[in-house]
Tab-separated table of C-alpha atoms in Angstrom:
chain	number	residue	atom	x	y	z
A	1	UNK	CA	-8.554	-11.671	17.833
A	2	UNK	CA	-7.128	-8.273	16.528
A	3	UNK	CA	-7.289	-7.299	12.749
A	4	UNK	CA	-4.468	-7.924	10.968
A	5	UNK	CA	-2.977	-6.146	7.657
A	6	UNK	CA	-4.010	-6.599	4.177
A	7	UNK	CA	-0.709	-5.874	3.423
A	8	UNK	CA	1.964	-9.303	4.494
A	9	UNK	CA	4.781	-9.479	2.893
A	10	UNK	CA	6.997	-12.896	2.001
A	11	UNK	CA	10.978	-12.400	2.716
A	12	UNK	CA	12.514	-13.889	-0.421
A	13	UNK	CA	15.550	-14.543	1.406
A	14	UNK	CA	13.694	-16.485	4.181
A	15	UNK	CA	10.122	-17.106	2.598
A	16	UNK	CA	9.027	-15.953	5.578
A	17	UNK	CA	5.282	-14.770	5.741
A	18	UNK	CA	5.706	-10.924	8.011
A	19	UNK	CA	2.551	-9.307	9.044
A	20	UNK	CA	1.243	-7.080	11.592
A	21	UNK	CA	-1.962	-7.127	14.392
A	22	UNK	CA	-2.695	-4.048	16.149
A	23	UNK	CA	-4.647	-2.433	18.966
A	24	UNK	CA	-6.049	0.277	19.997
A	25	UNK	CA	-5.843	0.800	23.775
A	26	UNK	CA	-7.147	2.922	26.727
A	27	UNK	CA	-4.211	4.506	28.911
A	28	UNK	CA	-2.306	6.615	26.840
A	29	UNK	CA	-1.791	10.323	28.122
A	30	UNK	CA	-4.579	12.907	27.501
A	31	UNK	CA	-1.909	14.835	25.317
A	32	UNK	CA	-2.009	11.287	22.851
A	33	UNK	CA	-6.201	11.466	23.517
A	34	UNK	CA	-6.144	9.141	25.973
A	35	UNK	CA	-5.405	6.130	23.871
A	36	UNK	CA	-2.535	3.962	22.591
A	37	UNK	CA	-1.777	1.766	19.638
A	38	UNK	CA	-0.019	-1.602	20.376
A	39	UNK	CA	1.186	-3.439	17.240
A	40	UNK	CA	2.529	-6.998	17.281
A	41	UNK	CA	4.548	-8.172	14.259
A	42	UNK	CA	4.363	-11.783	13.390
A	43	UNK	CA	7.263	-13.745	11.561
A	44	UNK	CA	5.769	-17.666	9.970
A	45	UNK	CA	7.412	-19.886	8.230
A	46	UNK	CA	5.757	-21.869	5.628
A	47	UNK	CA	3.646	-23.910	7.619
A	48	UNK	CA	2.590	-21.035	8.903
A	49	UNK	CA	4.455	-21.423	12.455
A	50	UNK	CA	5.248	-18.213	14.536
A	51	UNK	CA	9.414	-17.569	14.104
A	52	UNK	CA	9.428	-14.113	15.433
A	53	UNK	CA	6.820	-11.537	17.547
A	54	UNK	CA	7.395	-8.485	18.435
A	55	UNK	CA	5.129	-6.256	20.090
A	56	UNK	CA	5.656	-2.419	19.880
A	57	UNK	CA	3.412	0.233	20.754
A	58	UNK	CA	2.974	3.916	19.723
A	59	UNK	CA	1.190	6.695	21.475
A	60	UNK	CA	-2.080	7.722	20.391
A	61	UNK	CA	-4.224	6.441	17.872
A	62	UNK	CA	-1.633	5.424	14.885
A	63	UNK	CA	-3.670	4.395	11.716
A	64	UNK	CA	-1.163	2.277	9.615
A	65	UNK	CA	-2.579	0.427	6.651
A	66	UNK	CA	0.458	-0.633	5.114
A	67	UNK	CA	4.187	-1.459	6.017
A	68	UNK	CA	7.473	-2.411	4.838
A	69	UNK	CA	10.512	-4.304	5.234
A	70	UNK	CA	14.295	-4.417	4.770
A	71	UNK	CA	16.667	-7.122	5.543
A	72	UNK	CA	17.230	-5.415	9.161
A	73	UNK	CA	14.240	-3.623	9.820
A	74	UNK	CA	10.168	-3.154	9.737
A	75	UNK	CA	9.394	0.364	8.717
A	76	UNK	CA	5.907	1.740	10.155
A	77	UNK	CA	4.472	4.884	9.072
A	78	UNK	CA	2.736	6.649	11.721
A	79	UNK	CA	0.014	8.803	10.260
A	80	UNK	CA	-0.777	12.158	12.022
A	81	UNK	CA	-4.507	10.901	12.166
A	82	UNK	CA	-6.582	11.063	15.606
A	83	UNK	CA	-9.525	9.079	16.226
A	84	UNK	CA	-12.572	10.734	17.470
A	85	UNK	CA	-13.124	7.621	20.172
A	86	UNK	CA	-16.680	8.377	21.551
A	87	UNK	CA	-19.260	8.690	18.170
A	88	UNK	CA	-17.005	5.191	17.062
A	89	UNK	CA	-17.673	3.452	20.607
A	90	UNK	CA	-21.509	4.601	20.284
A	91	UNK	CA	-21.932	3.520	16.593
A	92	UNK	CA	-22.865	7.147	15.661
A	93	UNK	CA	-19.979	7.196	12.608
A	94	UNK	CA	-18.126	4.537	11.089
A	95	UNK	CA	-14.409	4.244	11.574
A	96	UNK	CA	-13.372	5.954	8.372
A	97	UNK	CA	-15.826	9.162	9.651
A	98	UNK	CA	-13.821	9.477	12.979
A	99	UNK	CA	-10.587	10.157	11.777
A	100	UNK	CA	-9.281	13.861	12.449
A	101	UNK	CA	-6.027	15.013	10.238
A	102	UNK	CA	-3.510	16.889	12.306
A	103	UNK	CA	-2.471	19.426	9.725
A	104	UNK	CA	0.392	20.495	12.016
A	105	UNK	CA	1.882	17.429	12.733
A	106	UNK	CA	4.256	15.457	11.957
A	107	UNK	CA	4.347	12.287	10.143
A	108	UNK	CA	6.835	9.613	12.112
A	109	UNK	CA	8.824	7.292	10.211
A	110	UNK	CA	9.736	4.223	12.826
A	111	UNK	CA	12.601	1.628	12.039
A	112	UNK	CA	12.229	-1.341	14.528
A	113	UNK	CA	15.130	-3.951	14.229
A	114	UNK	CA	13.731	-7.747	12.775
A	115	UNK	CA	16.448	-9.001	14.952
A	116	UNK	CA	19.839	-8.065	15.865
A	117	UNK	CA	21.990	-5.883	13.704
A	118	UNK	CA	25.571	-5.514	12.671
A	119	UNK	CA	28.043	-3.751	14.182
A	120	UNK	CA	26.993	-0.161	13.876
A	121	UNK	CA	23.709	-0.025	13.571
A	122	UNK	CA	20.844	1.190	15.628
A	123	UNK	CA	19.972	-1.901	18.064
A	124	UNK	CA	16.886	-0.275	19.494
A	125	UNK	CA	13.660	0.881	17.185
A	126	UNK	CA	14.174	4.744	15.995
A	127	UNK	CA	11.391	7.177	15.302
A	128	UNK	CA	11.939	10.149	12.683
A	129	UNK	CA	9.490	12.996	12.189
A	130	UNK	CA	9.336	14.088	8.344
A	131	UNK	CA	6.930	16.671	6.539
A	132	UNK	CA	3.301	16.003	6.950
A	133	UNK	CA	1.548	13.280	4.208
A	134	UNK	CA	-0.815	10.454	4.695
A	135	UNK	CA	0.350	7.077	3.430
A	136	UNK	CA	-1.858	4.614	2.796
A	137	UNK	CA	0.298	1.850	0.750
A	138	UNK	CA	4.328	1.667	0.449
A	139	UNK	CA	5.831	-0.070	-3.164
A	140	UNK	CA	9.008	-1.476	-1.610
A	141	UNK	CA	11.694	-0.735	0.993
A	142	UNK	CA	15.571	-1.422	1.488
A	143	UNK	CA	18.748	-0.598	3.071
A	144	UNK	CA	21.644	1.373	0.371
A	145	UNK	CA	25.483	1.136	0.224
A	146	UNK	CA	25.300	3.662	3.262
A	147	UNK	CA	23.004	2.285	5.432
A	148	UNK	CA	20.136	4.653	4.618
A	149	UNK	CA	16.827	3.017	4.653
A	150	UNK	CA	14.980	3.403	1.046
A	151	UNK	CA	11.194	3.787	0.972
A	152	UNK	CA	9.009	4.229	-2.418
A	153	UNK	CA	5.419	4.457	-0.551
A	154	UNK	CA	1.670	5.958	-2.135
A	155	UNK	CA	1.066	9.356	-0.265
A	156	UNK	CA	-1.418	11.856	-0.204
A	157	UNK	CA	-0.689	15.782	0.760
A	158	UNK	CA	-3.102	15.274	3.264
A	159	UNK	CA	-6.013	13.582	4.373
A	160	UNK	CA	-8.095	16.199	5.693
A	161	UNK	CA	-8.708	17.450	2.272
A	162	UNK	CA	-10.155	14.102	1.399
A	163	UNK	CA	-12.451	13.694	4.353
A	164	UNK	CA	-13.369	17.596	3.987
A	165	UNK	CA	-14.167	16.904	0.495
A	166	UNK	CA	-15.520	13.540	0.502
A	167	UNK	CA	-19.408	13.666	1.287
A	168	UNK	CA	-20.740	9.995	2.332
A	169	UNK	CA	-24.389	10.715	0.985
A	170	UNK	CA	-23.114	11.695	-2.123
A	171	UNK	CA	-23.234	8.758	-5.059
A	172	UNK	CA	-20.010	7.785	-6.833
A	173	UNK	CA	-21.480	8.854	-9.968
A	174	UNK	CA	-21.847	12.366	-8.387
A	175	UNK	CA	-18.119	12.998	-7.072
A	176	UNK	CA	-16.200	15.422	-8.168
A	177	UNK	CA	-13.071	13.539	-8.935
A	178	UNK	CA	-10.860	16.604	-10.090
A	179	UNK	CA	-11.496	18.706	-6.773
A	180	UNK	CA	-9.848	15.395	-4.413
A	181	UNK	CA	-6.356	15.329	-3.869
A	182	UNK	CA	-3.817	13.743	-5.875
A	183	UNK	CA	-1.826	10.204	-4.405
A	184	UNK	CA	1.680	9.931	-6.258
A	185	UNK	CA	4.554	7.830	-5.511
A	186	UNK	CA	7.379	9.605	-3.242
A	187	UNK	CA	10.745	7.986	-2.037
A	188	UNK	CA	12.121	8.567	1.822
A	189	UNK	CA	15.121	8.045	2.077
A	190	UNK	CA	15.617	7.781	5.860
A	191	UNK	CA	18.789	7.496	8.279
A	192	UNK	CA	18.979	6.319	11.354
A	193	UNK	CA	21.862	8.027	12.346
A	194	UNK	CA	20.687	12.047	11.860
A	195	UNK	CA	19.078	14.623	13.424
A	196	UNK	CA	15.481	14.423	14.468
A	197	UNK	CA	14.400	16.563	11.523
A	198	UNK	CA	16.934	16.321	9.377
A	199	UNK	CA	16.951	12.198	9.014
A	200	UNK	CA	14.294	12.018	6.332
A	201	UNK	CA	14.793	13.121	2.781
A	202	UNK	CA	11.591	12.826	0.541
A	203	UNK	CA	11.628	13.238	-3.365
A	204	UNK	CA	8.729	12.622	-5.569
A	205	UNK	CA	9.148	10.259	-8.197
A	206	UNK	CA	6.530	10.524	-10.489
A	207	UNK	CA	3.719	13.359	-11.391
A	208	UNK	CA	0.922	10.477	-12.508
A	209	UNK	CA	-1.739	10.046	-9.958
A	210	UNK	CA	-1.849	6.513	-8.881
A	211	UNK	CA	-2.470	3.727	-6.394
A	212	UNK	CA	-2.023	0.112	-5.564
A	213	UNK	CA	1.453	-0.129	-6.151
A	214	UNK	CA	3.618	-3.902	-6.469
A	215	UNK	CA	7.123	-5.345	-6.996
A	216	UNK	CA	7.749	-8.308	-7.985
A	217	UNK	CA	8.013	-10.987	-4.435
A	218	UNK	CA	11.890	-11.126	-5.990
A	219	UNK	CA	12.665	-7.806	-4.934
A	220	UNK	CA	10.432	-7.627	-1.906
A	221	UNK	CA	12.450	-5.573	0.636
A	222	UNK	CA	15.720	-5.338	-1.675
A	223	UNK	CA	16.701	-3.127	-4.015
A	224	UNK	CA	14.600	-3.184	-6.959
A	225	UNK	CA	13.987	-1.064	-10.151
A	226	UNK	CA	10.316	-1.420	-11.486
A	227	UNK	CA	7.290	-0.806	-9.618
A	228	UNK	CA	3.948	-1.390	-11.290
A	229	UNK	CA	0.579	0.750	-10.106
A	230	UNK	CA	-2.983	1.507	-11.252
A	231	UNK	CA	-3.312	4.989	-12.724
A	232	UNK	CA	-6.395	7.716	-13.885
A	233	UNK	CA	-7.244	8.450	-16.823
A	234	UNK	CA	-6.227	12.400	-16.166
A	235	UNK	CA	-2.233	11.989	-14.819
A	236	UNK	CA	-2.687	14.819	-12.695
A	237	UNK	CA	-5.979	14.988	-11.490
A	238	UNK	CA	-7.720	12.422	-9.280
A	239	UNK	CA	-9.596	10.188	-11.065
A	240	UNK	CA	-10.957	6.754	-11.171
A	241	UNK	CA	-8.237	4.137	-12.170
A	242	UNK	CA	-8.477	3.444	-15.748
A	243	UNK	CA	-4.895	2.134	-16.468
A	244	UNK	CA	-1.538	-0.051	-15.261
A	245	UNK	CA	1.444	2.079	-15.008
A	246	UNK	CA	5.029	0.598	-15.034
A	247	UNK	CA	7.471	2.579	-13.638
A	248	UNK	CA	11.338	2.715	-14.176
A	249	UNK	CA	13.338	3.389	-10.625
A	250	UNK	CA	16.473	4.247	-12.860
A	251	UNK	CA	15.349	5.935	-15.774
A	252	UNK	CA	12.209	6.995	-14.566
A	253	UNK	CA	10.245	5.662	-17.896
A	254	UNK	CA	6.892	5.159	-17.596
A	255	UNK	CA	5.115	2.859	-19.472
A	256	UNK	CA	1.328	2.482	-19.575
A	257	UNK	CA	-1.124	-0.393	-20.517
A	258	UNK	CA	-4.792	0.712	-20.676
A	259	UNK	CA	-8.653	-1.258	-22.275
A	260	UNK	CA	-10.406	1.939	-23.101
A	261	UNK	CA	-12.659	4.620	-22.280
A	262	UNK	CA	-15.162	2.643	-19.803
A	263	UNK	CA	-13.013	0.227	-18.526
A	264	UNK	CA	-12.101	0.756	-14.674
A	265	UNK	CA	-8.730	-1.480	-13.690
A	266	UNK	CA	-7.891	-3.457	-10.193
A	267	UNK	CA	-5.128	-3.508	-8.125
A	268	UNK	CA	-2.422	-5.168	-10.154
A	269	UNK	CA	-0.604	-8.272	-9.367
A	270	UNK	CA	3.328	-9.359	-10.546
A	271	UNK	CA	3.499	-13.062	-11.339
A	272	UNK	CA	7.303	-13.699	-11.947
A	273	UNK	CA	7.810	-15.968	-15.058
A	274	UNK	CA	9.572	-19.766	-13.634
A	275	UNK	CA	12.650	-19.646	-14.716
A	276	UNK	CA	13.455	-15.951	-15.254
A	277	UNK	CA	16.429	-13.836	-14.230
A	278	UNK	CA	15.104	-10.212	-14.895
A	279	UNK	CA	13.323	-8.231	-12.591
A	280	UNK	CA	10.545	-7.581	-14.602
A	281	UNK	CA	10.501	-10.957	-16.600
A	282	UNK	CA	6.418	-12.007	-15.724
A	283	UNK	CA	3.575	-11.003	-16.209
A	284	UNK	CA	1.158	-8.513	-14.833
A	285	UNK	CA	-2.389	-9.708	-14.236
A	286	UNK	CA	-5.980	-8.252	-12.681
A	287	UNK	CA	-9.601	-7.770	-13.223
A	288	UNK	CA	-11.195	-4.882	-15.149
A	289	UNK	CA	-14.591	-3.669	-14.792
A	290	UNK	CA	-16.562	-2.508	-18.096
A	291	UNK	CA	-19.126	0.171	-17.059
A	292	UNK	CA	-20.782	-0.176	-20.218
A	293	UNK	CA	-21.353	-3.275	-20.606
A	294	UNK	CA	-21.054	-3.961	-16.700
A	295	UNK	CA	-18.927	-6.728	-17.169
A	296	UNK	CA	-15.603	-8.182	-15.531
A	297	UNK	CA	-12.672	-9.903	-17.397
A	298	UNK	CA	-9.306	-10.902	-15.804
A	299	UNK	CA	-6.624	-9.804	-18.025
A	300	UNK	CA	-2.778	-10.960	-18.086
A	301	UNK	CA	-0.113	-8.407	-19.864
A	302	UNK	CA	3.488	-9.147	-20.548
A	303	UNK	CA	5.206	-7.148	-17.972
A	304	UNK	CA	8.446	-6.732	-20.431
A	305	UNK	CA	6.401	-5.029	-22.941
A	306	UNK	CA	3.457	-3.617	-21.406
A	307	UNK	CA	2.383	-1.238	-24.477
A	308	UNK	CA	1.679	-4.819	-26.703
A	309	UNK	CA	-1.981	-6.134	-26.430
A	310	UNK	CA	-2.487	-8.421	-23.555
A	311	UNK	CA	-1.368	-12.331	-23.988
A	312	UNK	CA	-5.069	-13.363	-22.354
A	313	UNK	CA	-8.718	-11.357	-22.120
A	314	UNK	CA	-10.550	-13.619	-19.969
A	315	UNK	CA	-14.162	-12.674	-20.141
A	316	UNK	CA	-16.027	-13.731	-16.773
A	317	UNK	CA	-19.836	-14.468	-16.850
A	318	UNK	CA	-20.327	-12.350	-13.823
A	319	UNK	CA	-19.435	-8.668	-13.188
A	320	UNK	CA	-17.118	-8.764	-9.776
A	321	UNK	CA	-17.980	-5.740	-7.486
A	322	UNK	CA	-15.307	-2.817	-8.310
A	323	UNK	CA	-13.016	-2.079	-4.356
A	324	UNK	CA	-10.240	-2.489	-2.617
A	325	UNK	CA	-8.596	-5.089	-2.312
A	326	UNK	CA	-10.268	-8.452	-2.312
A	327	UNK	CA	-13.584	-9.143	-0.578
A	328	UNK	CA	-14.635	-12.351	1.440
A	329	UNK	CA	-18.082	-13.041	1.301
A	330	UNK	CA	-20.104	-16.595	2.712
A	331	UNK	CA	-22.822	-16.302	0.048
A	332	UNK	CA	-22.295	-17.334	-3.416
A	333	UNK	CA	-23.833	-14.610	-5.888
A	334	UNK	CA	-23.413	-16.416	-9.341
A	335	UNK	CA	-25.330	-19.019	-11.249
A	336	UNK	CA	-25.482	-22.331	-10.138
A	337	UNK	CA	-22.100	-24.170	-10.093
A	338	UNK	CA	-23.745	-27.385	-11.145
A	339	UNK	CA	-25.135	-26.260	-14.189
């Protein structure tokens, strides 16, 4: 089968599980490299039965990690990323070693419809072209009192810089952290209606450099006001991620929960409390990594006041690998279960 995201997101309104499979195809002009991307957006239901699938495709190679969604739409970032086809297809690089940053083009912001759309609205998918970024992860998306389409996403300047400046033989203790670019939360605001290059307005919401960004599954593709992130230890440098950030989308407050000096944070995750009418009325919870005692613990914070100490520490007897994500593995690593 194809690869899917490790992104899904669950439509509070319809709880709803809506994903994305791609793939990448031979036939596309020689101007798009000879290739094209075909994506195919699934909607389940709770027992996991297809509701909805769509299948769009995009010319060229379109590296999209991440995605959105409003009430009316799926929003797709397409990267301006090429993929150098033959050293992949030969096993001479790995995937992330093929891909060639197009400095001079632009990024594409496409709205496709979930279904059809009031009165008014665009009834066929719409691509924009806005300045040129990388995204790799989007916080949240949703639709405004005019119709705009809202979207708080993770972007780096550029990705070229990072592949330029990223050597693979290098070790991670080696890297120097300060001299990589810097990912910080931006908001698009995006409208179907305008000009080709004139549709997408971009603002930058925060100077902190961070990652990993969540919302609580309230909020998920409706207006919202807190997003919560991983952050570095430097605000503006790159740097590993050392820190939980909360972020206020009215006042812009920014409140930060960090262990200390050797501690290395995952990607955060928003457990709404039962019960609870405000937004941000939970808890946040993830692993840490201690590098000097190379140790794990899974820690839970009160998301309402994130500067008090954390409501649980719990202190794991095995270190868990530090990456992205979550990792499936068929071996068990740890001591024996039965002991």
């Amino acid at each position: 089968g194809n690869p899917f995201s490790a992104h899904p997101k669950i439509d509070p309104e319809t709880g709803r599980l809506v994903t994305f499979s791609y793939q990448i195809c031979l036939g596309g002009s020689l101007k798009s490299g000879g290739l094209q991307t075909r994506f195919t957006i699934y909607e389940l239901d709770q027992q996991y039965r297809v509701q909805r699938r769509l299948e769009h495709e995009f010319p060229g190679y379109a590296f999209m990690h991440d995605f959105a969604i409003t009430k009316n739409y799926y929003v797709m970032f397409h990267n301006p990323v090429d993929l150098e086809i033959l050293p992949f297809m030969v096993g001479e690089k790995c995937p992330g070693e093929c891909l060639v940053f197009d400095v001079d083009r632009p990024t594409r912001v496409h709205l496709i419809p979930r279904g059809p759309l009031p009165a008014g609205m665009p009834s066929e998918p719409v691509a924009l072209e806005m300045e040129n970024c990388f995204v790799f992860h989007h916080a949240n998306a949703y639709e405004d009192e005019n119709g705009c389409v809202v979207v708080d996403s993770v972007r780096l300047p550029e990705l070229g810089e990072l592949l330029s400046r990223s050597d693979s033989d290098l070790p991670f203790q080696h890297v120097d952290w300060s001299d990589l670019p810097v990912t910080s939360i931006w908001r698009q605001t995006i409208s179907p209606w305008g000009a080709l290059t004139k549709a997408v307005q971009t603002r930058q919401l925060s100077e902190l450099f961070v990652e990993f960004p969540k919302v609580s599954p309230k909020v998920v593709g409706r207006e919202y006001r807190y997003v919560y992130l991983a952050a570095g230890f430097n605000p503006r440098i790159n740097s590993p991620l050392v820190s939980w950030l909360k972020l206020d989308m009215q006042t812009g407050e920014e409140t930060i929960w960090s262990a200390n000096n050797s501690t290395f944070v995952g990607e955060p995750e928003f457990v709404p409390r039962p019960g609870g009418i405000e937004e941000d009325d939970g808890w946040l919870m993830g692993f840490l990594y201690d590098g000097s005692q190379h140790t794990s613990e899974f820690v839970i914070v009160d998301a309402r006041h994130m500067s008090d100490p954390p409501i649980a520490r719990l202190r794991l007897k095995h270190h868990i690998p530090h990456g992205l994500h979550g990792m499936f593995v068929n071996e068990y690593y740890g001591p024996s279960p039965f002991i």
